[in-house]
């Protein structure tokens, strides 16, 4: 794949260059139908799985594997797509992995991947993304395969979209539009739907196009005749104004939802409940880990961005300390900035947490790229000061050499398998060690008539020892200052 004027050297056909199953490898696990007997114990109850699987099942839809049953998310004819990438930096393996991930995204969105090409360039062409000559070659590939959509592995400008469509004569979308489409399919909560809608409108606003009547101008004031001169406002300008009005309304609604989320966070802070946020690359196993740790019943699917809506569950350390565990939206390389901005209120769960469990897929060919992509978003939301534990998931399917390399490079890391339970006990112990501890140690003899104080000590503090005597409950606890003040009247004189 070296730079050359020859089409066969300058453009690479993935059908010949990819080893068997590379696109499926982007999902990093064998893609099989979920069954209660096999997967129920591993992933727990998943309350919306029946709704997700309610559509008819269609066999043989995979673009790489044979005899695989997949769920057709749309009751429409699946789009037949050709992928296009521009290789500007990095190695040829990096370019292959990027397009393989794009193929996994396309399949998640409900498309059949027919073919893919990569072109070596110093930078994308300003007019057609891949250059006029390669655009003509792409048109031949589209005609040969019968594709009805071209997906580009990058964010295209409005001009690039228009000019490339004029050449290939089929619909052209970019990576950003594809990810937004997946988010629109999978968002379920009111806040998630509003955030996706805002991101879609931000993306669509500069890309509005009109033909014929869409470009006609409105009349001036009155009913015609006098005072109607002037250019007036075109219909496309009216559409843009309406979209801006809808965006302003959507931002107000999201701000109101953010207030509710902030009130819940303040309540947790008032009760001194530590919080842990699960962050990581999409399909790294965050929901599986949440189910394994808390029995949350969150949907687990071998697909990119299967779950979008944040889930907060109560958990308990081996020592009995309570904390909250929050599952956040997954990240991906080149995550559209529209989404980062729209989901900022959700991602604030990461910034306000006391500990981040950074989940990475240990079976991925290059897990370091996943770590870098997630940390970039964590920097964007201002959570760089929060302590982080790197949780290398899917250890049962990972290359031992890759595991050793990650454990050596990442000093605060642990290898686990949410599927088998390997390393979960060690992870719980590590969370217990890393969570912030109450600052005041108190020894108090609490009368049995003040049982609420004992309950608060268990819920809000760390009980070192507990003994039931004739006078009451003798507690030795580590608690925060407010609870220490409430326990002060019951501190024995000798201990004081």
Coordinates of C-alpha atoms in Angstrom, one line a residue:
X1 CA 0.0 0.0 0.0
X2 CA 2.5 2.6 -1.1
X3 CA 2.0 5.8 -2.9
X4 CA 1.8 5.4 -6.6
X5 CA -0.1 6.6 -9.6
X6 CA -1.2 3.1 -10.4
X7 CA -4.8 2.4 -9.3
X8 CA -3.9 -1.2 -8.2
X9 CA -1.1 0.1 -6.0
X10 CA -2.8 3.3 -4.8
X11 CA -6.1 1.8 -3.8
X12 CA -6.4 -1.3 -1.8
X13 CA -9.3 -3.7 -2.1
X14 CA -10.1 -5.1 1.4
X15 CA -11.8 -8.1 0.0
X16 CA -8.4 -9.5 -1.1
X17 CA -6.2 -7.9 1.6
X18 CA -8.1 -8.7 4.8
X19 CA -7.7 -12.1 6.5
X20 CA -10.8 -14.1 7.2
X21 CA -12.9 -12.6 9.9
X22 CA -11.1 -9.3 10.4
X23 CA -14.3 -7.3 10.4
X24 CA -15.8 -9.7 12.9
X25 CA -12.6 -9.3 15.0
X26 CA -13.5 -5.6 15.4
X27 CA -16.3 -6.9 17.7
X28 CA -13.7 -8.9 19.5
X29 CA -15.9 -11.9 20.4
X30 CA -17.6 -14.7 18.6
X31 CA -20.9 -13.2 17.5
X32 CA -23.5 -15.7 18.6
X33 CA -27.2 -15.5 19.6
X34 CA -27.7 -14.9 23.3
X35 CA -29.3 -17.7 25.3
X36 CA -30.6 -17.7 28.8
X37 CA -29.0 -21.0 29.7
X38 CA -25.5 -20.1 28.6
X39 CA -25.3 -16.4 29.2
X40 CA -27.9 -15.7 31.9
X41 CA -25.6 -16.5 34.8
X42 CA -22.7 -14.5 33.3
X43 CA -24.6 -11.3 32.4
X44 CA -27.6 -11.5 34.8
X45 CA -31.1 -10.4 34.0
X46 CA -31.3 -8.0 31.1
X47 CA -34.7 -6.3 31.2
X48 CA -34.8 -4.8 27.8
X49 CA -33.3 -7.7 25.9
X50 CA -36.8 -9.1 24.9
X51 CA -37.7 -5.7 23.5
X52 CA -34.5 -5.5 21.5
X53 CA -35.0 -9.0 20.1
X54 CA -38.7 -8.6 19.4
X55 CA -38.2 -8.1 15.7
X56 CA -38.0 -11.2 13.4
X57 CA -34.7 -13.0 13.3
X58 CA -33.0 -13.4 10.0
X59 CA -30.3 -16.0 9.4
X60 CA -27.1 -15.4 7.4
X61 CA -26.9 -11.6 7.6
X62 CA -23.3 -11.4 8.6
X63 CA -20.9 -10.0 6.0
X64 CA -18.1 -12.3 7.0
X65 CA -19.3 -15.3 9.0
X66 CA -21.6 -18.1 7.7
X67 CA -24.6 -19.7 9.4
X68 CA -24.9 -16.8 12.0
X69 CA -28.2 -15.6 13.2
X70 CA -28.4 -11.9 13.8
X71 CA -31.2 -9.5 14.9
X72 CA -32.4 -7.2 12.1
X73 CA -32.8 -3.9 14.0
X74 CA -34.8 -2.3 11.2
X75 CA -37.8 -3.8 9.5
X76 CA -36.5 -2.4 6.2
X77 CA -34.2 -3.7 3.5
X78 CA -30.7 -3.5 4.8
X79 CA -28.5 -0.9 3.1
X80 CA -25.7 -2.3 1.0
X81 CA -22.6 -0.2 1.7
X82 CA -19.0 0.2 0.4
X83 CA -16.4 1.6 2.8
X84 CA -13.8 4.2 1.9
X85 CA -10.8 5.3 4.0
X86 CA -7.9 7.6 3.5
X87 CA -4.6 6.5 5.1
X88 CA -2.6 9.6 6.0
X89 CA -0.6 8.6 9.1
X90 CA 0.5 5.5 11.0
X91 CA 1.1 2.0 9.8
X92 CA -0.9 0.0 7.3
X93 CA -2.2 -2.1 10.2
X94 CA -3.6 1.1 11.8
X95 CA -5.5 1.9 8.6
X96 CA -6.8 -1.7 8.4
X97 CA -8.0 -1.6 12.0
X98 CA -9.7 1.8 11.5
X99 CA -11.7 0.5 8.5
X100 CA -12.4 -2.8 10.3
X101 CA -13.9 -0.7 13.1
X102 CA -16.0 1.2 10.5
X103 CA -17.3 -2.1 9.2
X104 CA -18.4 -3.1 12.7
X105 CA -20.1 0.3 13.1
X106 CA -21.9 -0.2 9.8
X107 CA -23.1 -3.7 10.7
X108 CA -24.3 -2.4 14.1
X109 CA -26.3 0.3 12.3
X110 CA -28.0 -2.4 10.2
X111 CA -26.0 -2.4 6.9
X112 CA -24.4 -5.2 4.8
X113 CA -20.7 -4.4 4.0
X114 CA -19.9 -5.4 0.5
X115 CA -16.4 -4.0 0.0
X116 CA -13.9 -1.5 1.2
X117 CA -11.0 0.5 -0.2
X118 CA -8.2 2.5 1.4
X119 CA -6.2 5.2 -0.4
X120 CA -2.7 6.4 0.6
X121 CA -2.6 10.2 0.6
X122 CA -0.8 13.0 2.5
X123 CA -4.2 14.5 3.4
X124 CA -7.8 14.0 2.2
X125 CA -8.7 15.7 -1.0
X126 CA -10.5 19.1 -0.4
X127 CA -13.0 18.4 -3.1
X128 CA -14.0 14.7 -3.1
X129 CA -12.1 13.3 -0.1
X130 CA -10.3 10.8 -2.2
X131 CA -9.5 12.7 -5.4
X132 CA -11.4 12.9 -8.7
X133 CA -9.7 9.8 -10.3
X134 CA -10.2 7.6 -7.3
X135 CA -13.8 8.8 -7.1
X136 CA -14.4 7.5 -10.6
X137 CA -12.8 4.1 -9.5
X138 CA -15.1 4.1 -6.5
X139 CA -18.1 4.6 -8.8
X140 CA -17.1 1.5 -10.8
X141 CA -16.9 -0.5 -7.5
X142 CA -20.4 0.8 -6.5
X143 CA -21.8 -0.3 -9.9
X144 CA -20.0 -3.7 -9.7
X145 CA -21.3 -4.5 -6.2
X146 CA -24.7 -3.0 -6.5
X147 CA -24.2 -0.8 -3.4
X148 CA -26.6 2.0 -2.5
X149 CA -24.5 3.8 0.1
X150 CA -20.8 4.9 0.5
X151 CA -19.5 5.4 4.0
X152 CA -16.3 7.4 4.4
X153 CA -14.0 6.8 7.4
X154 CA -13.7 10.5 8.5
X155 CA -15.9 13.6 8.9
X156 CA -16.6 15.1 5.5
X157 CA -17.3 18.8 4.8
X158 CA -20.6 19.7 3.2
X159 CA -18.8 20.4 -0.1
X160 CA -17.0 17.0 0.0
X161 CA -20.3 15.2 0.5
X162 CA -22.0 17.0 -2.4
X163 CA -19.2 16.5 -4.9
X164 CA -18.5 12.9 -4.0
X165 CA -22.2 12.1 -4.4
X166 CA -22.2 13.8 -7.8
X167 CA -19.5 11.4 -8.9
X168 CA -20.6 8.0 -7.4
X169 CA -24.4 8.7 -7.9
X170 CA -25.4 7.1 -4.6
X171 CA -25.8 8.4 -1.1
X172 CA -22.6 9.3 0.8
X173 CA -22.3 9.5 4.5
X174 CA -19.3 9.9 6.9
X175 CA -18.3 8.3 10.1
X176 CA -19.9 11.0 12.2
X177 CA -23.3 10.5 10.6
X178 CA -23.0 6.7 11.0
X179 CA -22.3 7.0 14.8
X180 CA -25.2 9.5 15.2
X181 CA -27.5 7.0 13.4
X182 CA -26.4 4.2 15.9
X183 CA -27.0 6.5 18.8
X184 CA -30.5 7.4 17.5
X185 CA -31.4 3.7 17.3
X186 CA -30.2 2.8 20.8
X187 CA -31.1 5.8 22.9
X188 CA -34.0 4.9 25.2
X189 CA -34.3 7.5 28.0
X190 CA -35.7 10.9 27.6
X191 CA -32.3 12.5 28.3
X192 CA -30.5 10.2 25.9
X193 CA -33.0 10.9 23.0
X194 CA -32.7 14.6 23.6
X195 CA -28.9 14.5 23.6
X196 CA -28.8 12.5 20.4
X197 CA -31.4 14.8 18.7
X198 CA -29.3 17.9 19.6
X199 CA -26.1 16.3 18.2
X200 CA -27.9 15.4 15.0
X201 CA -29.3 18.9 14.5
X202 CA -25.8 20.4 15.1
X203 CA -24.4 18.0 12.5
X204 CA -27.2 18.7 10.0
X205 CA -27.4 22.5 10.2
X206 CA -24.4 23.3 7.9
X207 CA -25.3 20.4 5.6
X208 CA -28.8 21.4 4.6
X209 CA -29.4 21.3 0.9
X210 CA -32.3 22.4 -1.3
X211 CA -33.5 21.8 -4.8
X212 CA -36.2 23.7 -6.8
X213 CA -38.9 24.9 -4.5
X214 CA -36.5 24.6 -1.5
X215 CA -34.5 27.5 -2.9
X216 CA -37.4 29.7 -3.8
X217 CA -37.8 33.0 -2.0
X218 CA -40.7 34.1 0.2
X219 CA -42.8 37.2 -0.6
X220 CA -42.2 40.4 1.2
X221 CA -44.7 41.9 3.7
X222 CA -48.4 42.4 2.9
X223 CA -50.3 40.7 0.1
X224 CA -48.1 41.6 -2.8
X225 CA -47.7 44.8 -4.7
X226 CA -46.2 47.7 -2.8
X227 CA -43.7 47.0 0.1
X228 CA -42.9 43.5 -1.3
X229 CA -39.6 44.3 -3.0
X230 CA -36.3 42.8 -1.9
X231 CA -34.8 39.4 -1.9
X232 CA -36.9 37.9 0.9
X233 CA -36.0 34.8 2.8
X234 CA -35.4 31.5 1.0
X235 CA -37.0 28.3 2.3
X236 CA -33.6 26.8 3.2
X237 CA -32.9 29.8 5.4
X238 CA -36.3 29.3 7.0
X239 CA -35.4 25.7 7.7
X240 CA -32.1 26.7 9.3
X241 CA -33.9 29.2 11.5
X242 CA -36.3 26.5 12.7
X243 CA -33.5 24.1 13.4
X244 CA -31.7 26.8 15.5
X245 CA -35.0 27.4 17.4
X246 CA -35.3 23.6 18.0
X247 CA -31.7 23.4 19.2
X248 CA -32.2 26.2 21.7
X249 CA -35.3 24.5 23.0
X250 CA -33.4 21.1 23.3
X251 CA -30.6 22.8 25.1
X252 CA -33.0 24.2 27.7
X253 CA -34.6 20.8 28.2
X254 CA -31.2 19.1 28.6
X255 CA -30.2 21.8 31.1
X256 CA -33.4 21.0 33.1
X257 CA -32.5 17.3 33.1
X258 CA -29.0 18.1 34.1
X259 CA -30.4 19.9 37.2
X260 CA -32.2 16.8 38.3
X261 CA -29.0 14.7 37.8
X262 CA -27.0 17.3 39.8
X263 CA -29.6 17.1 42.7
X264 CA -29.1 13.4 42.9
X265 CA -25.3 13.8 42.9
X266 CA -25.6 16.4 45.7
X267 CA -27.8 14.0 47.7
X268 CA -25.1 11.3 47.4
X269 CA -22.4 13.8 48.4
X270 CA -24.5 14.9 51.4
X271 CA -24.8 11.3 52.5
X272 CA -21.0 10.9 52.0
X273 CA -21.5 8.0 49.6
X274 CA -18.4 7.5 47.4
X275 CA -19.0 7.1 43.7
X276 CA -17.2 5.0 41.1
X277 CA -17.6 5.6 37.3
X278 CA -17.1 2.9 34.7
X279 CA -15.6 4.4 31.5
X280 CA -14.1 2.8 28.5
X281 CA -14.2 2.0 24.8
X282 CA -17.4 0.8 23.2
X283 CA -17.8 -3.0 23.4
X284 CA -15.1 -3.3 26.0
X285 CA -17.5 -5.0 28.4
X286 CA -18.6 -2.1 30.7
X287 CA -22.2 -3.3 31.0
X288 CA -21.1 -6.9 31.6
X289 CA -18.8 -5.7 34.4
X290 CA -21.6 -3.6 35.9
X291 CA -23.9 -6.7 35.9
X292 CA -21.2 -8.8 37.4
X293 CA -20.5 -6.3 40.2
X294 CA -24.0 -5.3 41.1
X295 CA -26.5 -7.5 39.2
X296 CA -27.9 -4.3 37.5
X297 CA -29.7 -6.2 34.7
X298 CA -28.3 -3.9 32.0
X299 CA -28.5 -5.1 28.4
X300 CA -25.3 -6.9 27.2
X301 CA -24.9 -7.1 23.4
X302 CA -21.9 -8.0 21.3
X303 CA -22.3 -4.7 19.3
X304 CA -20.9 -1.3 19.4
X305 CA -22.8 1.3 21.5
X306 CA -25.4 -1.3 22.6
X307 CA -26.2 0.7 25.7
X308 CA -26.1 4.5 25.8
X309 CA -28.2 5.6 28.8
X310 CA -26.1 5.9 32.0
X311 CA -27.0 3.5 34.8
X312 CA -26.2 4.2 38.5
X313 CA -26.4 1.2 40.9
X314 CA -25.7 0.8 44.6
X315 CA -22.8 -1.5 45.4
X316 CA -20.9 -2.7 48.5
X317 CA -17.3 -3.3 49.2
X318 CA -16.1 -6.6 50.8
X319 CA -15.7 -4.6 54.0
X320 CA -19.3 -3.4 53.9
X321 CA -18.8 0.2 52.7
X322 CA -21.5 1.5 50.4
X323 CA -20.7 3.2 47.1
X324 CA -22.4 3.9 43.8
X325 CA -21.3 2.5 40.5
X326 CA -22.2 4.4 37.3
X327 CA -22.0 3.0 33.8
X328 CA -21.3 5.7 31.2
X329 CA -21.6 5.9 27.4
X330 CA -18.9 4.1 25.5
X331 CA -16.2 6.0 23.6
X332 CA -14.7 5.4 20.2
X333 CA -11.8 6.8 18.1
X334 CA -12.7 10.2 16.6
X335 CA -15.8 10.5 18.7
X336 CA -17.8 13.3 17.0
X337 CA -17.5 16.6 18.9
X338 CA -21.2 17.0 18.5
X339 CA -21.7 14.0 20.7
X340 CA -19.1 15.0 23.3
X341 CA -20.9 18.4 23.7
X342 CA -24.4 16.9 23.7
X343 CA -23.5 14.2 26.2
X344 CA -21.4 16.4 28.4
X345 CA -24.0 16.4 31.3
X346 CA -23.9 12.6 31.2
X347 CA -20.2 12.4 31.1
X348 CA -20.0 14.7 34.1
X349 CA -20.7 11.5 36.1
X350 CA -17.0 10.7 35.3
X351 CA -15.7 14.0 36.5
X352 CA -17.7 14.0 39.7
X353 CA -16.7 10.5 40.7
X354 CA -14.2 9.5 43.4
X355 CA -12.7 6.7 41.2
X356 CA -12.7 5.7 37.5
X357 CA -12.7 2.1 36.4
X358 CA -11.2 2.5 32.9
X359 CA -12.3 -0.7 31.1
X360 CA -10.3 -1.8 28.1
X361 CA -10.8 -4.8 25.8
X362 CA -7.8 -7.1 26.4
X363 CA -8.6 -9.1 23.3
X364 CA -8.3 -6.1 21.0
X365 CA -5.3 -6.2 18.7
X366 CA -4.1 -2.7 19.9
X367 CA -5.7 -2.0 23.3
X368 CA -3.3 1.0 23.8
X369 CA -5.3 2.9 21.1
X370 CA -8.5 2.3 23.1
X371 CA -6.9 3.7 26.2
X372 CA -5.6 6.8 24.4
X373 CA -9.1 7.5 22.8
X374 CA -10.9 7.2 26.1
X375 CA -8.4 9.4 28.0
X376 CA -8.7 12.1 25.4
X377 CA -12.5 12.3 26.1
X378 CA -11.8 12.2 29.9
X379 CA -9.5 15.2 29.4
X380 CA -12.3 17.0 27.5
X381 CA -14.7 16.7 30.4
X382 CA -12.1 17.7 33.0
X383 CA -11.7 14.5 34.9
X384 CA -7.9 14.1 34.7
X385 CA -7.5 14.5 38.5
X386 CA -9.8 11.6 39.4
X387 CA -7.9 8.4 40.4
X388 CA -8.0 5.7 37.7
X389 CA -7.9 1.9 37.8
X390 CA -7.3 0.3 34.4
X391 CA -9.5 -2.9 34.2
X392 CA -8.3 -5.2 31.4
X393 CA -11.5 -7.1 30.6
X394 CA -11.9 -10.3 28.5
X395 CA -8.7 -11.7 30.0
X396 CA -10.0 -15.2 29.2
X397 CA -9.8 -14.4 25.4
X398 CA -6.8 -12.1 25.4
X399 CA -3.3 -12.9 24.2
X400 CA -1.1 -13.5 27.4
X401 CA 1.7 -11.4 25.9
X402 CA -0.7 -8.4 25.4
X403 CA -1.9 -8.8 29.0
X404 CA 1.6 -8.8 30.4
X405 CA 2.5 -5.8 28.3
X406 CA -0.5 -3.8 29.6
X407 CA 0.0 -4.8 33.2
X408 CA 3.6 -3.8 33.0
X409 CA 2.9 -0.4 31.3
X410 CA -0.2 0.5 33.4
X411 CA 0.9 0.6 37.0
X412 CA -2.6 0.7 38.4
X413 CA -4.2 -2.1 36.5
X414 CA -5.9 -5.5 36.9
X415 CA -6.9 -8.2 34.5
X416 CA -10.4 -9.6 34.8
X417 CA -13.1 -11.4 32.9
X418 CA -16.7 -10.3 33.3
X419 CA -17.7 -13.5 31.4
X420 CA -16.1 -16.0 33.8
X421 CA -15.7 -14.0 37.0
X422 CA -11.9 -14.2 36.9
X423 CA -10.3 -11.4 38.9
X424 CA -13.6 -9.9 40.2
X425 CA -12.8 -10.5 43.8
X426 CA -9.4 -8.9 43.4
X427 CA -11.1 -5.9 41.7
X428 CA -13.6 -5.5 44.5
X429 CA -10.7 -5.5 47.0
X430 CA -8.8 -2.9 44.9
X431 CA -11.9 -0.7 44.8
X432 CA -12.1 -0.9 48.6
X433 CA -8.5 0.2 48.9
X434 CA -8.8 3.1 46.4
X435 CA -12.0 4.6 47.6
X436 CA -11.6 7.7 49.9
X437 CA -11.9 6.8 53.5
X438 CA -13.6 8.8 56.3
X439 CA -11.2 11.0 58.1
X440 CA -12.2 10.7 61.8
X441 CA -11.8 7.6 63.9
X442 CA -14.3 7.3 66.8
X443 CA -14.9 4.8 69.6
X444 CA -18.4 5.1 71.0
X445 CA -20.8 3.2 73.2
X446 CA -24.2 3.7 71.5
X447 CA -27.3 2.9 73.6
X448 CA -29.7 0.5 72.0
X449 CA -32.3 3.2 72.0
X450 CA -30.1 5.0 69.4
X451 CA -30.0 2.3 66.8
X452 CA -30.2 4.8 63.9
X453 CA -26.6 6.0 64.8
X454 CA -25.3 2.4 64.4
X455 CA -27.1 2.0 61.1
X456 CA -25.6 5.4 59.9
X457 CA -22.1 4.2 61.0
X458 CA -22.5 1.1 58.8
X459 CA -24.0 3.0 55.9
X460 CA -21.8 6.1 55.9
X461 CA -18.6 5.0 57.6
X462 CA -16.2 2.1 58.0
X463 CA -16.8 -0.1 60.9
X464 CA -13.5 -1.4 62.4
X465 CA -15.0 -3.4 65.3
X466 CA -18.4 -3.8 66.8
X467 CA -19.4 -5.4 70.2
X468 CA -22.7 -5.7 71.8
X469 CA -22.6 -5.1 75.6
X470 CA -25.1 -4.7 78.4
X471 CA -25.1 -0.9 78.1
X472 CA -25.3 -0.8 74.3
X473 CA -23.2 -1.3 71.1
X474 CA -19.5 -0.6 71.4
X475 CA -18.4 0.7 68.1
X476 CA -15.0 1.5 66.7
X477 CA -15.5 3.3 63.4
X478 CA -14.0 5.6 60.9
X479 CA -16.5 8.3 59.9
X480 CA -16.9 11.8 58.4
X481 CA -16.9 14.9 60.7
X482 CA -20.7 15.3 60.7
X483 CA -21.4 11.8 62.0
X484 CA -18.4 12.0 64.4
X485 CA -20.2 15.0 66.0
X486 CA -23.4 13.0 66.4
X487 CA -21.5 10.2 68.0
X488 CA -19.5 12.5 70.3
X489 CA -22.0 12.4 73.2
X490 CA -21.6 8.6 73.4
X491 CA -17.8 8.5 73.5
X492 CA -16.7 6.9 76.8
X493 CA -14.8 9.3 79.1
X494 CA -11.7 7.0 79.1
X495 CA -11.7 7.0 75.3
X496 CA -12.2 10.8 75.2

